[in-house]
GROMACS .gro file of C-alpha atoms in nm:
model
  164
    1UNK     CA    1  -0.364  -3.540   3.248
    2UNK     CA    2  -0.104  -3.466   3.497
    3UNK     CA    3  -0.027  -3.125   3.600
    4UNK     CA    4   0.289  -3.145   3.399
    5UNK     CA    5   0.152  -3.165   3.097
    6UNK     CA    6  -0.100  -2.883   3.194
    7UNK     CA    7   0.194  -2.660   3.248
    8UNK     CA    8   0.389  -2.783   2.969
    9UNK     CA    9   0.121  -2.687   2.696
   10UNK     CA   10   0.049  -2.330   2.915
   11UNK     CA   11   0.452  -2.254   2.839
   12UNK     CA   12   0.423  -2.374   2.450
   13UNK     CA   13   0.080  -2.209   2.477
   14UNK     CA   14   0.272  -1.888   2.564
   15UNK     CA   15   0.578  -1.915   2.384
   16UNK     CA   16   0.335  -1.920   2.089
   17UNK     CA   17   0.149  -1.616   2.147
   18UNK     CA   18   0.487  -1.395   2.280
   19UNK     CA   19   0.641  -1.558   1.948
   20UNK     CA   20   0.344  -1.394   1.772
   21UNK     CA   21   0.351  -1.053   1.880
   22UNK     CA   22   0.718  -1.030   1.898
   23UNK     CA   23   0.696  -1.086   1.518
   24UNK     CA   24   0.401  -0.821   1.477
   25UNK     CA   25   0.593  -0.574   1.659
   26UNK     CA   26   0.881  -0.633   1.430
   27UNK     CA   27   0.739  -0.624   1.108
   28UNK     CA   28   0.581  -0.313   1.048
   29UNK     CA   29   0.429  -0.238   0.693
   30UNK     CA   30   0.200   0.028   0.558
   31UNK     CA   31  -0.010   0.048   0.278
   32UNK     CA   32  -0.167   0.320   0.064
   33UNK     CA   33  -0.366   0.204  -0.239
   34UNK     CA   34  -0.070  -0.004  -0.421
   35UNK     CA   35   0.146   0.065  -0.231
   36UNK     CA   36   0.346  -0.086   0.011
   37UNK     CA   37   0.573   0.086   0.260
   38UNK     CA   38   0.777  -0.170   0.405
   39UNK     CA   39   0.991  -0.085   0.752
   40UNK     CA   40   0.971   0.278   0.819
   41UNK     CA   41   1.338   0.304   1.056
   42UNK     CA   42   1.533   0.587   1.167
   43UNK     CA   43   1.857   0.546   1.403
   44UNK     CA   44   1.890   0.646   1.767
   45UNK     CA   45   2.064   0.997   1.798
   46UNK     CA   46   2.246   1.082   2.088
   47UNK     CA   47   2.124   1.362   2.310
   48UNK     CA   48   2.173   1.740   2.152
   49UNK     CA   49   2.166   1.591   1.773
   50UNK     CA   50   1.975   1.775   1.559
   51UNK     CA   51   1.898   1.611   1.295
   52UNK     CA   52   1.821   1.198   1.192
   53UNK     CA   53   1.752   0.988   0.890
   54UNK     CA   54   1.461   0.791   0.802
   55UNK     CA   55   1.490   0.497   0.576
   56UNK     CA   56   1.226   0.229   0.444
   57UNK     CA   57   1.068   0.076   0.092
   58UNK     CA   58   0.837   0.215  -0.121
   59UNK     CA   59   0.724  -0.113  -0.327
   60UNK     CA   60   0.452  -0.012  -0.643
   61UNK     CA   61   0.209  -0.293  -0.699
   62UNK     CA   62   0.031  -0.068  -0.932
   63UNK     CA   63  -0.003   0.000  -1.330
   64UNK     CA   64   0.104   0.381  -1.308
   65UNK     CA   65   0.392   0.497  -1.107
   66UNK     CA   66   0.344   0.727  -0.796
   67UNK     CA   67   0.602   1.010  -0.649
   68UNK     CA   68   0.671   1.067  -0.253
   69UNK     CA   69   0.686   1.417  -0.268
   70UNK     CA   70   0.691   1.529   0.113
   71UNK     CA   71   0.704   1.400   0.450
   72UNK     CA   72   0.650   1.465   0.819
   73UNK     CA   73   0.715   1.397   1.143
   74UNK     CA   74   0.576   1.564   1.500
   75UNK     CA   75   0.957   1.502   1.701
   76UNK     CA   76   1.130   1.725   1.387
   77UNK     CA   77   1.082   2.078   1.318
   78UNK     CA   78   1.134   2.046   0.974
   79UNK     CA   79   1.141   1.718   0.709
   80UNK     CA   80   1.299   1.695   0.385
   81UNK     CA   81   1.376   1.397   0.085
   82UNK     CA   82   1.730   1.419   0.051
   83UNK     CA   83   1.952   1.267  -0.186
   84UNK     CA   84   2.304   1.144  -0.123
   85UNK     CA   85   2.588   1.123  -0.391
   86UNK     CA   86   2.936   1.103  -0.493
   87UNK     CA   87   3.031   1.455  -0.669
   88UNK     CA   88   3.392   1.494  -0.741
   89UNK     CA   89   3.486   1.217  -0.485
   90UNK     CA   90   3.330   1.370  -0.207
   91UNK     CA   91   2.982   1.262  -0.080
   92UNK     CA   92   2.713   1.552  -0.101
   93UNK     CA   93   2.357   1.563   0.003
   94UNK     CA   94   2.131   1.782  -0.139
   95UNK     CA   95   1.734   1.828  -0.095
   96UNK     CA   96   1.478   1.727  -0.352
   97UNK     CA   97   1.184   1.948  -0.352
   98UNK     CA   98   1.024   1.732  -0.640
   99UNK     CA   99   1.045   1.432  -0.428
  100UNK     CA  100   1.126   1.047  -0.564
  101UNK     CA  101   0.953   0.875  -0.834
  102UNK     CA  102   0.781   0.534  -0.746
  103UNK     CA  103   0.757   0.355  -1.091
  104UNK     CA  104   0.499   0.144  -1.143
  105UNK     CA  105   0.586  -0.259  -1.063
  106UNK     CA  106   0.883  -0.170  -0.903
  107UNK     CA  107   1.028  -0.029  -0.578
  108UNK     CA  108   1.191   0.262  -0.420
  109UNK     CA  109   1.424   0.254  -0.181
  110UNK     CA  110   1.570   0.448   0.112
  111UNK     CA  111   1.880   0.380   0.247
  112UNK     CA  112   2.174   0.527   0.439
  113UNK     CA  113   2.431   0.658   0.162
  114UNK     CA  114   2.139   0.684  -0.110
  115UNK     CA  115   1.784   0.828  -0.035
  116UNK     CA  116   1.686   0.941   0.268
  117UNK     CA  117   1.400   1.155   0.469
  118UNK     CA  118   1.571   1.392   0.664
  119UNK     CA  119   1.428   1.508   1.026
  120UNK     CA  120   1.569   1.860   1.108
  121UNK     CA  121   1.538   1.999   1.428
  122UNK     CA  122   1.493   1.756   1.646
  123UNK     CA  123   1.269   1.848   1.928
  124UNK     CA  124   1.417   1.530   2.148
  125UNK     CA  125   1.659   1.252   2.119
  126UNK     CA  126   1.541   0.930   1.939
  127UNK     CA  127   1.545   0.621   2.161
  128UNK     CA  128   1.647   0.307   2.041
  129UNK     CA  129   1.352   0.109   2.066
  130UNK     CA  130   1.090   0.347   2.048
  131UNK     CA  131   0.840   0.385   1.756
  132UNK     CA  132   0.749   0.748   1.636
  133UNK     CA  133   0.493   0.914   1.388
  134UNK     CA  134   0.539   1.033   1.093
  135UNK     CA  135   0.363   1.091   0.753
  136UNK     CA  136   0.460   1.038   0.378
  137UNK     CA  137   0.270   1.173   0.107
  138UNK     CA  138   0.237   1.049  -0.216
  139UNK     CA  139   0.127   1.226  -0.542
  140UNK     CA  140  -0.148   0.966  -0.602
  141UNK     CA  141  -0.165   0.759  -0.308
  142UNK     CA  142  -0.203   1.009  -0.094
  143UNK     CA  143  -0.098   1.050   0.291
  144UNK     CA  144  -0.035   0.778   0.496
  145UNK     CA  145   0.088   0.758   0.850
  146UNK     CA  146   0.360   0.561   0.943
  147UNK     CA  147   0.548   0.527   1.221
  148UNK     CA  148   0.971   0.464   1.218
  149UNK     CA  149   1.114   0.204   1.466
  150UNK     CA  150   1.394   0.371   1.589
  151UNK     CA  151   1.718   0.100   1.608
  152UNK     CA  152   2.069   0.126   1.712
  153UNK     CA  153   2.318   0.439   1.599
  154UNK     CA  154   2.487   0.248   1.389
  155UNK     CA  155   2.207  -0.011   1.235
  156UNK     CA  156   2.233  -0.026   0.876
  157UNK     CA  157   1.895  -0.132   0.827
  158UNK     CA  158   1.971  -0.520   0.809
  159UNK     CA  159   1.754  -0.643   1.095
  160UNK     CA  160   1.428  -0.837   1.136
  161UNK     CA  161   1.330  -0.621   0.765
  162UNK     CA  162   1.683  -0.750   0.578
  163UNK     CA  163   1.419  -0.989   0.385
  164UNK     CA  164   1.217  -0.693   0.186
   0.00000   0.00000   0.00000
């Protein structure tokens, strides 16, 4: 075998393995009994923001339905489930203390414009790029830690996770 070839299967070799862990690194799913929290993102906030959004999917592969009914995060002082609506023709977003009902053998969704965590008080900028912690609890399931890839300030949650 010629050296060549040696070096040839070392780059495939290693275009395999980077292809690998690029993909881990991407896709970034949680689990708490049944269910699945697909994508955990927030959006990069520029510097003196004080407060973000996190977004992801809460998918229910269970027989009784669950409820998130708090979250938090270390980099906020404070974390709420928000709702946004149309009232009157104006958008409005309100808190809800009761959290969001999971039903069972379907899905939940958070979303710019719709459901939402919201971090208050930011204790530091989010980075694009950057992964932080955060919990969700569940009324069944549970807490679970997470952690919400922080993307661009103006992703709308379409990237490597569009296929959830």
């Amino acid at each position: 075998m010629s050296i060549f070839h040696l070096t040839r299967r070392t780059i495939i070799a290693a275009a395999i393995a980077t292809a690998a862990l690029a993909g881990a690194a991407v896709a970034h799913d949680f689990k708490a009994g049944p269910l699945q929290i697909d994508h955990p993102w927030s959006r990069a906030t520029p510097g003196g923001a004080t407060v973000a959004g996190g977004y992801l999917v809460v998918k229910n592969t269970g027989t009784a339905p669950d409820r998130l009914v708090a979250a938090t995060a270390p980099f906020a002082g404070r974390v709420e489930i928000h709702e946004m609506s149309m009232k009157d023709g104006v958008m409005v977003m309100r808190p809800l203390p009761d959290g969001l009902a999971i039903p069972a053998g379907g899905s939940l969704e958070l979303k710019p414009g719709g459901y939402h965590i919201m971090f208050l008080d930011l204790k530091a900028p989010l980075k694009e790029g950057t992964l932080v912690d955060g919990t969700l609890t569940f009324e069944k399931a549970g807490t679970v830690p997470v952690q919400f890839k922080v993307e661009g300030m103006g992703a709308q949650g379409g990237g490597a996770h569009s296929s959830h």
